[in-house]
Amino acid sequence: METLPGTLGAGDCEALGSGWLIQPVNAWSSLAYAVVGVFLLASLLSTRNRERTLTTVFGLLLVGTGIGSFLYHGPQSPIAHFAHDLSFLAALWFLALLNLTAASHLSRKALPAVFVAVIVVLGAALLLWPTSTNIHTGLSIVALGVSDILRRRAGGFAHAWHNAAAAAILASLLFNVLGRTGASTCDPDELFQFHGLWHTFSALALGAYFLAVLPSGSEDPS
């Protein structure tokens, strides 16, 4: 799945350069995901034993998302597109499966196997059909939305974090639209880029949503 340097991120407003970082602003702002991931990993010291594994996995997924997005907007190595897509989709599906596990009262022991299977299928699909990113992203968002509805019916949300995630999601979507190439708000040569705010607020949304749906220590860990 090779992509020529300088061909990624063309729809994300910032001008495509020729240096080590093709889109410097979008590349550095991508690390917002990694920052949120590190914050979650740092919180492990005050996390209950039953929550530590989930927090560790999701924290690492966000770090991976940050690295994947940095490669996509920055060096644009041959694996950049694949790493960018799969890491973000993996984070969405982890949240969706976490919700579905809690809503259906299925054994949490099944979560790792199901998650790995989903990622293998997604990875194979992205390798065989590199242009299918938007389709997989749409399906992943729908899956997360459905799982959110089911989880709310089952209860167990941390509502303050859920409200914060909702606000951050709405803000990130707005910034994503404002930061598209061709938008009236897009200036490719400006240091300020709305797509950078998309990275920041979507990272905050993912972190807040995870904290909203993280099973409490009082829940059955089986």
Short mmCIF file of C-alpha atoms in Angstrom, two decimals:
data_model
loop_
_atom_site.label_atom_id
_atom_site.label_comp_id
_atom_site.label_asym_id
_atom_site.label_seq_id
_atom_site.Cartn_x
_atom_site.Cartn_y
_atom_site.Cartn_z
CA MET A 1 0.00 0.00 0.00
CA GLU A 2 2.41 2.70 -1.16
CA THR A 3 1.69 6.41 -1.35
CA LEU A 4 4.04 8.92 -2.88
CA PRO A 5 5.28 11.63 -0.47
CA GLY A 6 3.38 14.86 -0.96
CA THR A 7 0.13 13.23 -2.05
CA LEU A 8 -1.50 12.75 1.37
CA GLY A 9 -3.44 15.41 3.22
CA ALA A 10 -4.37 17.27 0.03
CA GLY A 11 -7.91 17.72 1.32
CA ASP A 12 -6.81 19.10 4.69
CA CYS A 13 -6.12 22.67 3.54
CA GLU A 14 -2.49 23.10 4.59
CA ALA A 15 -0.10 23.54 1.66
CA LEU A 16 1.93 20.47 0.72
CA GLY A 17 5.61 21.23 1.13
CA SER A 18 8.72 19.32 0.20
CA GLY A 19 10.62 19.14 3.49
CA TRP A 20 10.77 16.39 6.09
CA LEU A 21 7.29 17.38 7.23
CA ILE A 22 4.99 17.79 4.23
CA GLN A 23 2.33 19.53 6.35
CA PRO A 24 4.10 20.74 9.50
CA VAL A 25 1.08 22.22 11.34
CA ASN A 26 -1.13 19.22 10.69
CA ALA A 27 1.71 16.86 11.57
CA TRP A 28 2.56 18.41 14.94
CA SER A 29 -1.10 18.87 15.91
CA SER A 30 -1.62 15.16 15.23
CA LEU A 31 0.33 14.43 18.38
CA ALA A 32 -2.70 15.63 20.38
CA TYR A 33 -3.92 12.04 20.17
CA ALA A 34 -0.67 10.79 21.66
CA VAL A 35 -0.83 13.42 24.43
CA VAL A 36 -4.32 12.27 25.44
CA GLY A 37 -3.13 8.66 25.26
CA VAL A 38 -0.17 9.41 27.53
CA PHE A 39 -2.54 11.20 29.95
CA LEU A 40 -4.66 8.05 30.16
CA LEU A 41 -1.60 5.88 30.67
CA ALA A 42 -0.40 8.22 33.43
CA SER A 43 -3.77 7.86 35.14
CA LEU A 44 -3.11 4.16 35.69
CA LEU A 45 -1.61 4.92 39.10
CA SER A 46 -5.06 5.87 40.37
CA THR A 47 -7.02 3.34 38.32
CA ARG A 48 -8.71 0.26 39.78
CA ASN A 49 -7.25 -3.11 38.79
CA ARG A 50 -10.33 -3.97 36.73
CA GLU A 51 -9.91 -0.81 34.64
CA ARG A 52 -6.17 -0.89 34.11
CA THR A 53 -6.06 -3.24 31.14
CA LEU A 54 -8.74 -1.32 29.24
CA THR A 55 -7.06 2.00 30.00
CA THR A 56 -3.66 0.67 28.94
CA VAL A 57 -4.99 -0.66 25.63
CA PHE A 58 -6.93 2.49 24.76
CA GLY A 59 -4.08 4.76 25.84
CA LEU A 60 -1.74 2.87 23.53
CA LEU A 61 -4.31 3.02 20.72
CA LEU A 62 -4.41 6.81 21.02
CA VAL A 63 -0.62 7.01 21.05
CA GLY A 64 -0.65 4.88 17.90
CA THR A 65 -3.29 7.15 16.35
CA GLY A 66 -1.09 10.16 17.02
CA ILE A 67 1.94 8.48 15.46
CA GLY A 68 -0.10 7.32 12.46
CA SER A 69 -1.51 10.79 11.86
CA PHE A 70 1.93 12.36 12.28
CA LEU A 71 3.34 10.01 9.63
CA TYR A 72 0.39 10.80 7.35
CA HIS A 73 0.82 14.58 7.46
CA GLY A 74 4.56 14.61 8.06
CA PRO A 75 7.14 12.26 6.49
CA GLN A 76 4.44 10.42 4.49
CA SER A 77 6.32 7.14 4.45
CA PRO A 78 4.92 4.23 2.40
CA ILE A 79 2.99 2.88 5.42
CA ALA A 80 1.67 6.31 6.49
CA HIS A 81 -1.78 6.02 4.90
CA PHE A 82 -2.34 2.53 6.30
CA ALA A 83 -1.09 3.45 9.78
CA HIS A 84 -3.20 6.62 9.84
CA ASP A 85 -6.41 4.83 8.87
CA LEU A 86 -6.08 1.64 10.88
CA SER A 87 -5.02 3.30 14.14
CA PHE A 88 -7.97 5.72 14.13
CA LEU A 89 -10.48 3.03 13.15
CA ALA A 90 -9.09 0.73 15.84
CA ALA A 91 -9.76 3.38 18.49
CA LEU A 92 -13.36 3.80 17.29
CA TRP A 93 -14.01 0.07 17.26
CA PHE A 94 -12.48 -0.45 20.69
CA LEU A 95 -14.99 2.04 22.11
CA ALA A 96 -17.86 0.46 20.19
CA LEU A 97 -16.99 -3.04 21.38
CA LEU A 98 -16.56 -1.79 24.94
CA ASN A 99 -20.10 -0.40 24.78
CA LEU A 100 -21.54 -3.53 23.21
CA THR A 101 -19.87 -5.75 25.79
CA ALA A 102 -21.36 -3.72 28.65
CA ALA A 103 -24.79 -3.35 27.01
CA SER A 104 -25.18 -7.04 26.22
CA HIS A 105 -23.64 -8.29 29.47
CA LEU A 106 -21.37 -10.56 27.48
CA SER A 107 -18.18 -11.78 29.10
CA ARG A 108 -15.44 -9.17 28.90
CA LYS A 109 -13.06 -12.05 28.27
CA ALA A 110 -14.39 -12.18 24.72
CA LEU A 111 -13.49 -8.54 24.03
CA PRO A 112 -9.80 -9.06 23.10
CA ALA A 113 -10.53 -11.82 20.60
CA VAL A 114 -13.38 -9.91 18.95
CA PHE A 115 -11.30 -6.72 18.82
CA VAL A 116 -8.33 -8.48 17.22
CA ALA A 117 -10.65 -10.10 14.66
CA VAL A 118 -12.18 -6.74 13.75
CA ILE A 119 -8.74 -5.15 13.34
CA VAL A 120 -7.50 -8.02 11.16
CA VAL A 121 -10.53 -7.65 8.88
CA LEU A 122 -10.14 -3.87 8.74
CA GLY A 123 -6.42 -4.14 8.06
CA ALA A 124 -6.96 -6.61 5.24
CA ALA A 125 -9.70 -4.43 3.73
CA LEU A 126 -7.50 -1.33 3.82
CA LEU A 127 -4.60 -3.18 2.22
CA LEU A 128 -6.74 -4.64 -0.55
CA TRP A 129 -8.83 -1.49 -1.08
CA PRO A 130 -6.77 1.56 -0.01
CA THR A 131 -9.38 4.04 -1.24
CA SER A 132 -12.09 2.62 1.06
CA THR A 133 -11.12 4.79 4.04
CA ASN A 134 -14.27 6.92 4.00
CA ILE A 135 -16.51 3.86 3.81
CA HIS A 136 -14.82 2.18 6.77
CA THR A 137 -14.81 5.42 8.76
CA GLY A 138 -18.53 5.87 8.13
CA LEU A 139 -19.32 2.30 9.14
CA SER A 140 -17.18 2.63 12.27
CA ILE A 141 -18.93 5.84 13.32
CA VAL A 142 -22.34 4.23 12.77
CA ALA A 143 -21.25 1.22 14.86
CA LEU A 144 -20.07 3.53 17.64
CA GLY A 145 -23.33 5.50 17.50
CA VAL A 146 -25.47 2.35 17.73
CA SER A 147 -23.35 1.01 20.57
CA ASP A 148 -23.71 4.33 22.37
CA ILE A 149 -27.52 4.07 22.22
CA LEU A 150 -27.45 0.50 23.50
CA ARG A 151 -25.01 1.40 26.27
CA ARG A 152 -27.16 4.33 27.42
CA ARG A 153 -30.14 2.00 27.73
CA ALA A 154 -28.07 -0.35 29.86
CA GLY A 155 -26.76 2.49 32.05
CA GLY A 156 -23.29 2.90 33.46
CA PHE A 157 -22.29 6.15 31.79
CA ALA A 158 -20.22 8.83 33.50
CA HIS A 159 -22.51 11.61 32.28
CA ALA A 160 -20.13 14.54 32.85
CA TRP A 161 -17.47 12.91 30.66
CA HIS A 162 -20.11 11.90 28.12
CA ASN A 163 -21.34 15.50 27.84
CA ALA A 164 -17.76 16.74 27.49
CA ALA A 165 -17.15 14.19 24.73
CA ALA A 166 -20.30 15.26 22.89
CA ALA A 167 -19.25 18.94 23.00
CA ALA A 168 -15.74 18.10 21.81
CA ILE A 169 -17.11 15.93 18.98
CA LEU A 170 -19.36 18.73 17.72
CA ALA A 171 -16.48 21.20 17.86
CA SER A 172 -14.13 18.80 16.05
CA LEU A 173 -16.66 18.20 13.26
CA LEU A 174 -17.06 21.95 12.78
CA PHE A 175 -13.29 22.45 12.61
CA ASN A 176 -12.98 19.53 10.18
CA VAL A 177 -15.44 21.23 7.81
CA LEU A 178 -13.76 24.63 8.19
CA GLY A 179 -10.38 23.04 7.50
CA ARG A 180 -11.23 21.34 4.23
CA THR A 181 -9.41 22.38 1.09
CA GLY A 182 -11.62 24.73 -0.91
CA ALA A 183 -13.55 26.01 2.11
CA SER A 184 -13.78 29.79 2.42
CA THR A 185 -11.97 29.51 5.76
CA CYS A 186 -9.03 27.60 4.27
CA ASP A 187 -5.73 29.42 3.82
CA PRO A 188 -3.09 26.84 2.82
CA ASP A 189 -0.14 29.04 3.75
CA GLU A 190 -1.28 30.18 7.21
CA LEU A 191 0.38 28.88 10.37
CA PHE A 192 -3.09 28.50 11.89
CA GLN A 193 -4.96 25.51 10.45
CA PHE A 194 -8.49 24.44 11.35
CA HIS A 195 -7.50 20.83 10.65
CA GLY A 196 -5.09 21.13 13.55
CA LEU A 197 -8.06 21.98 15.78
CA TRP A 198 -9.85 18.93 14.39
CA HIS A 199 -6.94 16.83 15.65
CA THR A 200 -7.00 18.48 19.06
CA PHE A 201 -10.72 18.34 19.69
CA SER A 202 -11.26 14.86 18.23
CA ALA A 203 -8.44 13.62 20.48
CA LEU A 204 -10.13 15.22 23.49
CA ALA A 205 -13.46 13.72 22.40
CA LEU A 206 -12.01 10.21 22.22
CA GLY A 207 -10.34 10.54 25.61
CA ALA A 208 -13.45 11.95 27.29
CA TYR A 209 -15.69 9.34 25.70
CA PHE A 210 -13.45 6.53 26.92
CA LEU A 211 -13.67 7.89 30.46
CA ALA A 212 -17.45 8.11 30.06
CA VAL A 213 -17.86 4.46 29.09
CA LEU A 214 -15.02 2.90 31.12
CA PRO A 215 -16.65 0.26 33.33
CA SER A 216 -16.52 1.17 36.99
CA GLY A 217 -14.81 -1.06 39.48
CA SER A 218 -18.19 -2.11 40.80
CA GLU A 219 -19.19 -3.75 37.53
CA ASP A 220 -18.80 -7.44 36.97
CA PRO A 221 -15.44 -7.92 35.23
CA SER A 222 -16.29 -11.38 33.94
#
